XYZ file of C-alpha atoms in Angstrom:
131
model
C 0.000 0.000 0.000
C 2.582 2.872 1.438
C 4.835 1.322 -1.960
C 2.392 2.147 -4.306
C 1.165 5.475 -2.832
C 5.141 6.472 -2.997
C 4.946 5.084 -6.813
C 2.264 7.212 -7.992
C 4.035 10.633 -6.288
C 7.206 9.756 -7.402
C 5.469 9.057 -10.997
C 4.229 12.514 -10.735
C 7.664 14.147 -10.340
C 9.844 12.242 -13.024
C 6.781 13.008 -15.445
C 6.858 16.384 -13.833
C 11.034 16.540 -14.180
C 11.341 15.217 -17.458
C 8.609 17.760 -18.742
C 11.253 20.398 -17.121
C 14.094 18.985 -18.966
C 11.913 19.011 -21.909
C 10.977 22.579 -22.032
C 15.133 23.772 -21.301
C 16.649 21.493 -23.168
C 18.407 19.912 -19.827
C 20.102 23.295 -19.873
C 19.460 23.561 -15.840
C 22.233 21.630 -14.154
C 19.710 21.683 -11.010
C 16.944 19.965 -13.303
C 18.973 17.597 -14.512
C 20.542 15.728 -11.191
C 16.806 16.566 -9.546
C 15.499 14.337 -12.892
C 18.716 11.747 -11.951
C 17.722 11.644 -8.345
C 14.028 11.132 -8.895
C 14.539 8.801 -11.798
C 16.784 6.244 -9.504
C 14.023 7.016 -6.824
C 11.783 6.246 -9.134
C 13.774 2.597 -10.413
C 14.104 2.033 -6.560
C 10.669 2.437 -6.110
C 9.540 -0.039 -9.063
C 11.752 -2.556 -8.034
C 10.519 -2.503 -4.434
C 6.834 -2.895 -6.138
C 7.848 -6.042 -8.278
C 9.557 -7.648 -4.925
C 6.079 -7.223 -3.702
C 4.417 -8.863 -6.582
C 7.443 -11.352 -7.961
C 9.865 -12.159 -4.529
C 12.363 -11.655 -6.984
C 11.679 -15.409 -7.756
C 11.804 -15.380 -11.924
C 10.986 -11.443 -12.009
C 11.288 -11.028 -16.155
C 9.890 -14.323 -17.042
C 6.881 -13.818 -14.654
C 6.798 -10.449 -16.164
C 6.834 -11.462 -19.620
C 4.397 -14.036 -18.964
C 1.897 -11.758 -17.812
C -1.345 -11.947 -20.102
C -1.755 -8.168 -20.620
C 0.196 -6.514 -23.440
C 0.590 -3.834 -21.438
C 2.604 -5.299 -19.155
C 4.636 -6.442 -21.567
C 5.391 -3.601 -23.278
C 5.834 -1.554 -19.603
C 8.505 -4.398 -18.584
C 10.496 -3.575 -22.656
C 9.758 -0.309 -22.721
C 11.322 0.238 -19.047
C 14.636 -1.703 -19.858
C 15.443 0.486 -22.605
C 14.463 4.010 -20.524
C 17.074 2.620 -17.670
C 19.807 1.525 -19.921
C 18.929 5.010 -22.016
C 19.121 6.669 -18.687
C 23.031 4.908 -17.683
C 24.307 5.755 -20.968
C 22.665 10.081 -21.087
C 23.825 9.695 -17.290
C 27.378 9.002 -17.664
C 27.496 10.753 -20.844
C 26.149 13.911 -19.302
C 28.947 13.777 -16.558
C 31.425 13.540 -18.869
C 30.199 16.266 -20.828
C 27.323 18.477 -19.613
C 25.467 18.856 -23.011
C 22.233 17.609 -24.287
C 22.753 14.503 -25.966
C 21.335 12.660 -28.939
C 20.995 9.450 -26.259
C 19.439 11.387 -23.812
C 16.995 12.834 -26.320
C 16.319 9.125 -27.219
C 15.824 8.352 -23.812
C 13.524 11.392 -22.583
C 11.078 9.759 -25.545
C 11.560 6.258 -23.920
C 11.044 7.522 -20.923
C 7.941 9.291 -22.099
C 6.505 6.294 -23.206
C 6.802 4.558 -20.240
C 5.207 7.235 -18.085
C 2.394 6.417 -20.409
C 2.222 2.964 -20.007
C 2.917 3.239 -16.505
C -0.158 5.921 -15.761
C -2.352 3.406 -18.346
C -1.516 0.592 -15.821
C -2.367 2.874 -12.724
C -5.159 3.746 -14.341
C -6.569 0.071 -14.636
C -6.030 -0.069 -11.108
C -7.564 2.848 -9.873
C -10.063 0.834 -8.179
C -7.064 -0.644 -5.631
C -6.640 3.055 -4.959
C -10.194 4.036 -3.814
C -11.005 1.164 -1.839
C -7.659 2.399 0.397
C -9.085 3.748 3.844
């Protein structure tokens, strides 16, 4: 419960974050390590909801194996907005410029805050019946 309450804010700030980025080009040093610190908050937080789910026991596979497209999707989508995010990450440190990775990634990442809000949104029933 407190896991996926912390999901959904968190969800609101990297959307929030990478809209930010967006809109100055990552030209704000102070945007861009408050969009690193929420995004590996926000990685930290998703794996913390699929120990919940999975135990860790066969994560991907179970993943993968879920019947809704969706899901599958969110799980291939997400991979390549965290490896997207490693690469503009280290990139970015080495030289503080917008790159052409992290303009791949901010529409990877994008996506998944699509998919992500589409699968809160199916399950928006879980969050009204919390007293």
């Amino acid at each position: 419960m407190v896991c996926d309450w912390l999901l959904l804010i968190v969800t609101v700030l990297i959307l929030s974050s990478g809209i930010q980025l967006e809109i100055t080009s990552g030209s704000s040093k102070f945007w861009v390590w408050t969009h690193i610190v929420l995004g590996t908050a926000f990685f930290m937080m998703i794996g913390w909801h699929l120990q919940l789910h999975f135990q860790w026991r066969n994560c991907f596979r179970l993943l993968w194996k879920q019947k809704l497209k969706n899901t599958q999707w969110l799980v291939a989508i997400g991979i390549l907005t965290i490896l997207t995010a490693v690469i503009s990450t280290i990139g970015w440190i080495v030289s503080p410029d917008h790159s052409k990775i992290g303009a791949v990634h901010g529409k990877f990442g994008f996506l998944f805050i699509v998919l992500a809000l589409w699968h809160i949104f199916r399950r928006l029933k879980y969050y009204r019946t919390i007293q």
